[in-house]
Each structure stands twice: as structure tokens, then as C-alpha cells.
Amino acid sequence: RVVVGSKSPEKINAVREAFTNDRNPGPVIEGVPSASHVSEQPMGPSETIRGARNRLDDAKRLAPGADFYVGIENGIMEVDGDYFDVGWVIVEAISLGRTTMTCSQGVQIPASVVQEVIRVGVNQTHCGRVLAARSGCNPNAPHAFLTANRTSRQEILRNAIRVALGQLEAPTVTSPPC
């Protein structure tokens, strides 16, 4: 059983797609209403990662006994004056006693959108809502709009979750080769 610290359909479906493979064709995926305990619009990697960790911890508290727990939080990362929406993913494999973290591909967000979120307040709104008000796109998943439907938030998160799972499955290297 895999527990996702969210009720977001995009996150739950991304986890389902990432965990489904030939060895596990029908994993049981459960979303729980966990809280990120960060701003409505997280800014920077530290706050966003803290949100993902908090969601994972809440999921463990709300649904004990799972095989895997997943915490996901999207936030805005500033790089050289440009802004990107990036999802941070944390996966804990209980049976392995291991946790891994990775980030998704970033989707550029117009600076004017980020500036409006900051003006209104990061605890009051997020970039998706501002984009939706301007374009009519899905406020919780504007990625398809921003990429001319070449990708979606779900697909971007699925790929990040697959990377995290691969990191869990890969052999650990604890010392240099002889």
C-alpha cells in the first residue's frame, strides 16, 4: 500500500502511474488530506522541501502501516531572475528503511505572475490561481497551459516519482571501489 500526503488528483494519479509496472501492476494508492504547514505559495527550495516533508509526516500519522509514503510539494524557485515551478518529491520505503528525495523538471512562470502573488501575499494565493484568472487554465495544474499541452503537472510529477523510486531501488554505495 502506498499513501500519498495529498488528496490532489494530479498527485495521486502521478504516484499511481509511477508505482505501476510489470512487477506491481495494480498498487493500492491512498491519498490522505495532509497539510504542508508552509505558505499557500512556497518560495524557494527550503520552504518547498519542508512542505513535502510535512506532507509525508502527516501521511504517516494519518495512515499508519503502509509500505511506502509519498510527500509532494510544488514551489517557486528563482534562478537568475527567472521563476520556475518545481515539485519536490520525498518517498519513504518502510521495508527498506530508506527515504529519498528528488525534484521535478521546472516549468517557467511569468515574472508578472510571481510578482502578483507576492503583492497579494504568499499565504493568500498561488501562481496557479493568478494564471487561471488570466487564462482560464486549471488553477491547480497550469503546467499544460504553460507548455502548450506538451506536458502536464501529473506527467512531470510522475517522472520525478520514478526517479525517486529508482534511487530507492538502486544499490547503495557506501565506500569507493577497491
JSON list of C-alpha atoms in Angstrom, two decimals:
[
{"chain": "A", "resi": 1, "resn": "ARG", "atom": "CA", "xyz": [0.00, 0.00, 0.00]},
{"chain": "A", "resi": 2, "resn": "VAL", "atom": "CA", "xyz": [1.23, 3.46, -0.96]},
{"chain": "A", "resi": 3, "resn": "VAL", "atom": "CA", "xyz": [-0.01, 6.51, 0.93]},
{"chain": "A", "resi": 4, "resn": "VAL", "atom": "CA", "xyz": [0.23, 9.96, -0.63]},
{"chain": "A", "resi": 5, "resn": "GLY", "atom": "CA", "xyz": [0.15, 13.01, 1.60]},
{"chain": "A", "resi": 6, "resn": "SER", "atom": "CA", "xyz": [-2.47, 14.75, -0.54]},
{"chain": "A", "resi": 7, "resn": "LYS", "atom": "CA", "xyz": [-5.97, 14.46, -1.94]},
{"chain": "A", "resi": 8, "resn": "SER", "atom": "CA", "xyz": [-4.88, 16.16, -5.20]},
{"chain": "A", "resi": 9, "resn": "PRO", "atom": "CA", "xyz": [-5.92, 14.01, -8.19]},
{"chain": "A", "resi": 10, "resn": "GLU", "atom": "CA", "xyz": [-2.77, 15.08, -10.08]},
{"chain": "A", "resi": 11, "resn": "LYS", "atom": "CA", "xyz": [-0.52, 13.90, -7.26]},
{"chain": "A", "resi": 12, "resn": "ILE", "atom": "CA", "xyz": [-2.43, 10.66, -6.58]},
{"chain": "A", "resi": 13, "resn": "ASN", "atom": "CA", "xyz": [-2.54, 9.72, -10.27]},
{"chain": "A", "resi": 14, "resn": "ALA", "atom": "CA", "xyz": [1.15, 10.58, -10.71]},
{"chain": "A", "resi": 15, "resn": "VAL", "atom": "CA", "xyz": [2.00, 8.25, -7.81]},
{"chain": "A", "resi": 16, "resn": "ARG", "atom": "CA", "xyz": [-0.24, 5.51, -9.26]},
{"chain": "A", "resi": 17, "resn": "GLU", "atom": "CA", "xyz": [1.45, 5.76, -12.67]},
{"chain": "A", "resi": 18, "resn": "ALA", "atom": "CA", "xyz": [4.95, 5.84, -11.18]},
{"chain": "A", "resi": 19, "resn": "PHE", "atom": "CA", "xyz": [4.39, 2.80, -8.93]},
{"chain": "A", "resi": 20, "resn": "THR", "atom": "CA", "xyz": [2.67, 0.71, -11.63]},
{"chain": "A", "resi": 21, "resn": "ASN", "atom": "CA", "xyz": [4.99, -1.63, -13.54]},
{"chain": "A", "resi": 22, "resn": "ASP", "atom": "CA", "xyz": [5.31, -5.28, -14.59]},
{"chain": "A", "resi": 23, "resn": "ARG", "atom": "CA", "xyz": [6.18, -6.35, -11.03]},
{"chain": "A", "resi": 24, "resn": "ASN", "atom": "CA", "xyz": [3.39, -4.30, -9.49]},
{"chain": "A", "resi": 25, "resn": "PRO", "atom": "CA", "xyz": [0.53, -3.92, -11.99]},
{"chain": "A", "resi": 26, "resn": "GLY", "atom": "CA", "xyz": [-2.09, -2.68, -9.54]},
{"chain": "A", "resi": 27, "resn": "PRO", "atom": "CA", "xyz": [-0.69, -0.99, -6.44]},
{"chain": "A", "resi": 28, "resn": "VAL", "atom": "CA", "xyz": [-3.15, 0.25, -3.83]},
{"chain": "A", "resi": 29, "resn": "ILE", "atom": "CA", "xyz": [-2.78, 4.03, -3.69]},
{"chain": "A", "resi": 30, "resn": "GLU", "atom": "CA", "xyz": [-4.43, 6.06, -0.94]},
{"chain": "A", "resi": 31, "resn": "GLY", "atom": "CA", "xyz": [-4.46, 9.84, -0.71]},
{"chain": "A", "resi": 32, "resn": "VAL", "atom": "CA", "xyz": [-4.87, 11.43, 2.71]},
{"chain": "A", "resi": 33, "resn": "PRO", "atom": "CA", "xyz": [-5.61, 15.09, 3.48]},
{"chain": "A", "resi": 34, "resn": "SER", "atom": "CA", "xyz": [-2.22, 16.02, 4.88]},
{"chain": "A", "resi": 35, "resn": "ALA", "atom": "CA", "xyz": [-1.08, 19.58, 5.48]},
{"chain": "A", "resi": 36, "resn": "SER", "atom": "CA", "xyz": [2.11, 21.15, 4.18]},
{"chain": "A", "resi": 37, "resn": "HIS", "atom": "CA", "xyz": [2.31, 23.72, 7.01]},
{"chain": "A", "resi": 38, "resn": "VAL", "atom": "CA", "xyz": [4.01, 26.16, 4.61]},
{"chain": "A", "resi": 39, "resn": "SER", "atom": "CA", "xyz": [2.80, 29.16, 2.59]},
{"chain": "A", "resi": 40, "resn": "GLU", "atom": "CA", "xyz": [-0.02, 28.79, 0.08]},
{"chain": "A", "resi": 41, "resn": "GLN", "atom": "CA", "xyz": [2.72, 29.57, -2.47]},
{"chain": "A", "resi": 42, "resn": "PRO", "atom": "CA", "xyz": [6.01, 28.15, -1.21]},
{"chain": "A", "resi": 43, "resn": "MET", "atom": "CA", "xyz": [9.02, 30.16, -2.33]},
{"chain": "A", "resi": 44, "resn": "GLY", "atom": "CA", "xyz": [12.45, 28.57, -2.66]},
{"chain": "A", "resi": 45, "resn": "PRO", "atom": "CA", "xyz": [13.71, 25.04, -2.12]},
{"chain": "A", "resi": 46, "resn": "SER", "atom": "CA", "xyz": [13.88, 25.12, 1.69]},
{"chain": "A", "resi": 47, "resn": "GLU", "atom": "CA", "xyz": [10.22, 26.01, 2.20]},
{"chain": "A", "resi": 48, "resn": "THR", "atom": "CA", "xyz": [9.05, 23.69, -0.58]},
{"chain": "A", "resi": 49, "resn": "ILE", "atom": "CA", "xyz": [11.04, 20.71, 0.71]},
{"chain": "A", "resi": 50, "resn": "ARG", "atom": "CA", "xyz": [9.75, 21.41, 4.24]},
{"chain": "A", "resi": 51, "resn": "GLY", "atom": "CA", "xyz": [6.20, 21.26, 2.80]},
{"chain": "A", "resi": 52, "resn": "ALA", "atom": "CA", "xyz": [6.89, 17.88, 1.15]},
{"chain": "A", "resi": 53, "resn": "ARG", "atom": "CA", "xyz": [8.39, 16.51, 4.40]},
{"chain": "A", "resi": 54, "resn": "ASN", "atom": "CA", "xyz": [5.43, 17.76, 6.42]},
{"chain": "A", "resi": 55, "resn": "ARG", "atom": "CA", "xyz": [3.00, 16.10, 3.99]},
{"chain": "A", "resi": 56, "resn": "LEU", "atom": "CA", "xyz": [4.91, 12.81, 4.26]},
{"chain": "A", "resi": 57, "resn": "ASP", "atom": "CA", "xyz": [4.97, 13.00, 8.06]},
{"chain": "A", "resi": 58, "resn": "ASP", "atom": "CA", "xyz": [1.24, 13.80, 8.17]},
{"chain": "A", "resi": 59, "resn": "ALA", "atom": "CA", "xyz": [0.53, 10.86, 5.84]},
{"chain": "A", "resi": 60, "resn": "LYS", "atom": "CA", "xyz": [2.40, 8.51, 8.19]},
{"chain": "A", "resi": 61, "resn": "ARG", "atom": "CA", "xyz": [0.40, 9.79, 11.15]},
{"chain": "A", "resi": 62, "resn": "LEU", "atom": "CA", "xyz": [-2.95, 9.63, 9.32]},
{"chain": "A", "resi": 63, "resn": "ALA", "atom": "CA", "xyz": [-2.48, 6.23, 7.66]},
{"chain": "A", "resi": 64, "resn": "PRO", "atom": "CA", "xyz": [-0.04, 4.00, 9.56]},
{"chain": "A", "resi": 65, "resn": "GLY", "atom": "CA", "xyz": [1.04, 0.64, 8.22]},
{"chain": "A", "resi": 66, "resn": "ALA", "atom": "CA", "xyz": [1.74, 1.47, 4.57]},
{"chain": "A", "resi": 67, "resn": "ASP", "atom": "CA", "xyz": [4.67, 0.11, 2.58]},
{"chain": "A", "resi": 68, "resn": "PHE", "atom": "CA", "xyz": [5.52, 3.49, 1.06]},
{"chain": "A", "resi": 69, "resn": "TYR", "atom": "CA", "xyz": [4.76, 7.11, 1.91]},
{"chain": "A", "resi": 70, "resn": "VAL", "atom": "CA", "xyz": [4.99, 9.98, -0.56]},
{"chain": "A", "resi": 71, "resn": "GLY", "atom": "CA", "xyz": [5.15, 13.70, 0.14]},
{"chain": "A", "resi": 72, "resn": "ILE", "atom": "CA", "xyz": [4.98, 16.17, -2.76]},
{"chain": "A", "resi": 73, "resn": "GLU", "atom": "CA", "xyz": [5.06, 19.96, -2.69]},
{"chain": "A", "resi": 74, "resn": "ASN", "atom": "CA", "xyz": [5.39, 22.39, -5.56]},
{"chain": "A", "resi": 75, "resn": "GLY", "atom": "CA", "xyz": [7.06, 25.75, -5.08]},
{"chain": "A", "resi": 76, "resn": "ILE", "atom": "CA", "xyz": [8.61, 28.62, -6.96]},
{"chain": "A", "resi": 77, "resn": "MET", "atom": "CA", "xyz": [12.37, 28.61, -7.49]},
{"chain": "A", "resi": 78, "resn": "GLU", "atom": "CA", "xyz": [14.15, 31.77, -8.64]},
{"chain": "A", "resi": 79, "resn": "VAL", "atom": "CA", "xyz": [17.10, 31.25, -10.97]},
{"chain": "A", "resi": 80, "resn": "ASP", "atom": "CA", "xyz": [18.97, 34.30, -12.27]},
{"chain": "A", "resi": 81, "resn": "GLY", "atom": "CA", "xyz": [15.83, 36.44, -12.11]},
{"chain": "A", "resi": 82, "resn": "ASP", "atom": "CA", "xyz": [13.56, 33.87, -13.75]},
{"chain": "A", "resi": 83, "resn": "TYR", "atom": "CA", "xyz": [10.95, 31.83, -11.89]},
{"chain": "A", "resi": 84, "resn": "PHE", "atom": "CA", "xyz": [10.18, 28.12, -12.15]},
{"chain": "A", "resi": 85, "resn": "ASP", "atom": "CA", "xyz": [7.52, 25.91, -10.61]},
{"chain": "A", "resi": 86, "resn": "VAL", "atom": "CA", "xyz": [9.32, 22.82, -9.30]},
{"chain": "A", "resi": 87, "resn": "GLY", "atom": "CA", "xyz": [7.84, 19.86, -7.43]},
{"chain": "A", "resi": 88, "resn": "TRP", "atom": "CA", "xyz": [9.86, 18.31, -4.62]},
{"chain": "A", "resi": 89, "resn": "VAL", "atom": "CA", "xyz": [9.15, 14.61, -4.02]},
{"chain": "A", "resi": 90, "resn": "ILE", "atom": "CA", "xyz": [10.06, 12.58, -0.96]},
{"chain": "A", "resi": 91, "resn": "VAL", "atom": "CA", "xyz": [9.44, 8.81, -0.93]},
{"chain": "A", "resi": 92, "resn": "GLU", "atom": "CA", "xyz": [9.92, 6.64, 2.14]},
{"chain": "A", "resi": 93, "resn": "ALA", "atom": "CA", "xyz": [10.14, 2.86, 1.73]},
{"chain": "A", "resi": 94, "resn": "ILE", "atom": "CA", "xyz": [9.29, 1.40, 5.13]},
{"chain": "A", "resi": 95, "resn": "SER", "atom": "CA", "xyz": [10.60, -2.13, 4.43]},
{"chain": "A", "resi": 96, "resn": "LEU", "atom": "CA", "xyz": [13.93, -0.76, 3.20]},
{"chain": "A", "resi": 97, "resn": "GLY", "atom": "CA", "xyz": [14.22, 1.77, 6.00]},
{"chain": "A", "resi": 98, "resn": "ARG", "atom": "CA", "xyz": [15.18, 4.33, 3.35]},
{"chain": "A", "resi": 99, "resn": "THR", "atom": "CA", "xyz": [13.95, 7.71, 2.24]},
{"chain": "A", "resi": 100, "resn": "THR", "atom": "CA", "xyz": [14.87, 9.55, -0.94]},
{"chain": "A", "resi": 101, "resn": "MET", "atom": "CA", "xyz": [14.18, 12.98, -2.33]},
{"chain": "A", "resi": 102, "resn": "THR", "atom": "CA", "xyz": [14.27, 14.49, -5.80]},
{"chain": "A", "resi": 103, "resn": "CYS", "atom": "CA", "xyz": [12.84, 17.44, -7.67]},
{"chain": "A", "resi": 104, "resn": "SER", "atom": "CA", "xyz": [10.82, 17.60, -10.85]},
{"chain": "A", "resi": 105, "resn": "GLN", "atom": "CA", "xyz": [11.53, 19.41, -14.06]},
{"chain": "A", "resi": 106, "resn": "GLY", "atom": "CA", "xyz": [10.79, 23.10, -13.72]},
{"chain": "A", "resi": 107, "resn": "VAL", "atom": "CA", "xyz": [8.17, 24.98, -15.70]},
{"chain": "A", "resi": 108, "resn": "GLN", "atom": "CA", "xyz": [8.86, 28.68, -16.14]},
{"chain": "A", "resi": 109, "resn": "ILE", "atom": "CA", "xyz": [6.32, 31.01, -14.56]},
{"chain": "A", "resi": 110, "resn": "PRO", "atom": "CA", "xyz": [5.98, 34.57, -15.89]},
{"chain": "A", "resi": 111, "resn": "ALA", "atom": "CA", "xyz": [7.64, 37.07, -13.55]},
{"chain": "A", "resi": 112, "resn": "SER", "atom": "CA", "xyz": [4.46, 39.19, -13.53]},
{"chain": "A", "resi": 113, "resn": "VAL", "atom": "CA", "xyz": [2.53, 36.24, -12.09]},
{"chain": "A", "resi": 114, "resn": "VAL", "atom": "CA", "xyz": [5.05, 35.72, -9.28]},
{"chain": "A", "resi": 115, "resn": "GLN", "atom": "CA", "xyz": [5.11, 39.45, -8.59]},
{"chain": "A", "resi": 116, "resn": "GLU", "atom": "CA", "xyz": [1.31, 39.48, -8.25]},
{"chain": "A", "resi": 117, "resn": "VAL", "atom": "CA", "xyz": [1.43, 36.54, -5.82]},
{"chain": "A", "resi": 118, "resn": "ILE", "atom": "CA", "xyz": [3.99, 38.39, -3.73]},
{"chain": "A", "resi": 119, "resn": "ARG", "atom": "CA", "xyz": [1.92, 41.60, -3.86]},
{"chain": "A", "resi": 120, "resn": "VAL", "atom": "CA", "xyz": [-1.29, 39.78, -2.78]},
{"chain": "A", "resi": 121, "resn": "GLY", "atom": "CA", "xyz": [0.60, 37.59, -0.30]},
{"chain": "A", "resi": 122, "resn": "VAL", "atom": "CA", "xyz": [2.08, 34.09, -0.49]},
{"chain": "A", "resi": 123, "resn": "ASN", "atom": "CA", "xyz": [-0.33, 32.97, 2.23]},
{"chain": "A", "resi": 124, "resn": "GLN", "atom": "CA", "xyz": [-3.34, 34.27, 0.27]},
{"chain": "A", "resi": 125, "resn": "THR", "atom": "CA", "xyz": [-2.89, 32.89, -3.25]},
{"chain": "A", "resi": 126, "resn": "HIS", "atom": "CA", "xyz": [-0.57, 30.91, -5.52]},
{"chain": "A", "resi": 127, "resn": "CYS", "atom": "CA", "xyz": [0.69, 31.18, -9.09]},
{"chain": "A", "resi": 128, "resn": "GLY", "atom": "CA", "xyz": [-1.87, 28.71, -10.42]},
{"chain": "A", "resi": 129, "resn": "ARG", "atom": "CA", "xyz": [-4.77, 30.89, -9.23]},
{"chain": "A", "resi": 130, "resn": "VAL", "atom": "CA", "xyz": [-3.26, 34.01, -10.79]},
{"chain": "A", "resi": 131, "resn": "LEU", "atom": "CA", "xyz": [-2.65, 32.16, -14.07]},
{"chain": "A", "resi": 132, "resn": "ALA", "atom": "CA", "xyz": [-6.20, 30.77, -14.02]},
{"chain": "A", "resi": 133, "resn": "ALA", "atom": "CA", "xyz": [-7.66, 34.24, -13.51]},
{"chain": "A", "resi": 134, "resn": "ARG", "atom": "CA", "xyz": [-5.70, 35.47, -16.53]},
{"chain": "A", "resi": 135, "resn": "SER", "atom": "CA", "xyz": [-6.12, 32.48, -18.85]},
{"chain": "A", "resi": 136, "resn": "GLY", "atom": "CA", "xyz": [-8.88, 30.17, -17.61]},
{"chain": "A", "resi": 137, "resn": "CYS", "atom": "CA", "xyz": [-6.44, 27.28, -17.09]},
{"chain": "A", "resi": 138, "resn": "ASN", "atom": "CA", "xyz": [-6.69, 24.76, -14.25]},
{"chain": "A", "resi": 139, "resn": "PRO", "atom": "CA", "xyz": [-5.53, 26.68, -11.14]},
{"chain": "A", "resi": 140, "resn": "ASN", "atom": "CA", "xyz": [-4.10, 23.51, -9.56]},
{"chain": "A", "resi": 141, "resn": "ALA", "atom": "CA", "xyz": [-2.26, 22.35, -12.67]},
{"chain": "A", "resi": 142, "resn": "PRO", "atom": "CA", "xyz": [-1.38, 25.23, -15.04]},
{"chain": "A", "resi": 143, "resn": "HIS", "atom": "CA", "xyz": [1.55, 23.26, -16.46]},
{"chain": "A", "resi": 144, "resn": "ALA", "atom": "CA", "xyz": [-0.34, 22.11, -19.56]},
{"chain": "A", "resi": 145, "resn": "PHE", "atom": "CA", "xyz": [-1.30, 25.70, -20.36]},
{"chain": "A", "resi": 146, "resn": "LEU", "atom": "CA", "xyz": [2.28, 26.90, -19.81]},
{"chain": "A", "resi": 147, "resn": "THR", "atom": "CA", "xyz": [3.72, 24.19, -22.09]},
{"chain": "A", "resi": 148, "resn": "ALA", "atom": "CA", "xyz": [1.12, 24.39, -24.90]},
{"chain": "A", "resi": 149, "resn": "ASN", "atom": "CA", "xyz": [-0.24, 20.99, -23.75]},
{"chain": "A", "resi": 150, "resn": "ARG", "atom": "CA", "xyz": [3.10, 19.25, -24.33]},
{"chain": "A", "resi": 151, "resn": "THR", "atom": "CA", "xyz": [3.16, 18.03, -20.74]},
{"chain": "A", "resi": 152, "resn": "SER", "atom": "CA", "xyz": [1.08, 18.18, -17.58]},
{"chain": "A", "resi": 153, "resn": "ARG", "atom": "CA", "xyz": [1.71, 18.55, -13.86]},
{"chain": "A", "resi": 154, "resn": "GLN", "atom": "CA", "xyz": [0.80, 14.88, -13.43]},
{"chain": "A", "resi": 155, "resn": "GLU", "atom": "CA", "xyz": [3.35, 13.76, -16.03]},
{"chain": "A", "resi": 156, "resn": "ILE", "atom": "CA", "xyz": [6.08, 15.98, -14.58]},
{"chain": "A", "resi": 157, "resn": "LEU", "atom": "CA", "xyz": [5.43, 14.66, -11.06]},
{"chain": "A", "resi": 158, "resn": "ARG", "atom": "CA", "xyz": [5.21, 11.05, -12.29]},
{"chain": "A", "resi": 159, "resn": "ASN", "atom": "CA", "xyz": [8.68, 11.33, -13.78]},
{"chain": "A", "resi": 160, "resn": "ALA", "atom": "CA", "xyz": [10.10, 12.78, -10.56]},
{"chain": "A", "resi": 161, "resn": "ILE", "atom": "CA", "xyz": [8.49, 9.99, -8.51]},
{"chain": "A", "resi": 162, "resn": "ARG", "atom": "CA", "xyz": [10.01, 7.42, -10.87]},
{"chain": "A", "resi": 163, "resn": "VAL", "atom": "CA", "xyz": [13.44, 8.95, -10.27]},
{"chain": "A", "resi": 164, "resn": "ALA", "atom": "CA", "xyz": [12.87, 8.77, -6.51]},
{"chain": "A", "resi": 165, "resn": "LEU", "atom": "CA", "xyz": [11.79, 5.11, -6.77]},
{"chain": "A", "resi": 166, "resn": "GLY", "atom": "CA", "xyz": [14.84, 4.32, -8.90]},
{"chain": "A", "resi": 167, "resn": "GLN", "atom": "CA", "xyz": [17.06, 5.89, -6.27]},
{"chain": "A", "resi": 168, "resn": "LEU", "atom": "CA", "xyz": [15.46, 3.65, -3.64]},
{"chain": "A", "resi": 169, "resn": "GLU", "atom": "CA", "xyz": [15.88, 0.56, -5.79]},
{"chain": "A", "resi": 170, "resn": "ALA", "atom": "CA", "xyz": [19.48, 1.28, -6.83]},
{"chain": "A", "resi": 171, "resn": "PRO", "atom": "CA", "xyz": [22.24, -0.30, -4.80]},
{"chain": "A", "resi": 172, "resn": "THR", "atom": "CA", "xyz": [23.68, 1.95, -2.13]},
{"chain": "A", "resi": 173, "resn": "VAL", "atom": "CA", "xyz": [27.32, 2.89, -2.42]},
{"chain": "A", "resi": 174, "resn": "THR", "atom": "CA", "xyz": [28.95, 3.34, 0.95]},
{"chain": "A", "resi": 175, "resn": "SER", "atom": "CA", "xyz": [32.63, 3.17, 0.08]},
{"chain": "A", "resi": 176, "resn": "PRO", "atom": "CA", "xyz": [34.79, 3.73, -3.01]},
{"chain": "A", "resi": 177, "resn": "PRO", "atom": "CA", "xyz": [35.59, 0.73, -5.18]},
{"chain": "A", "resi": 178, "resn": "CYS", "atom": "CA", "xyz": [38.86, -1.09, -4.49]}
]
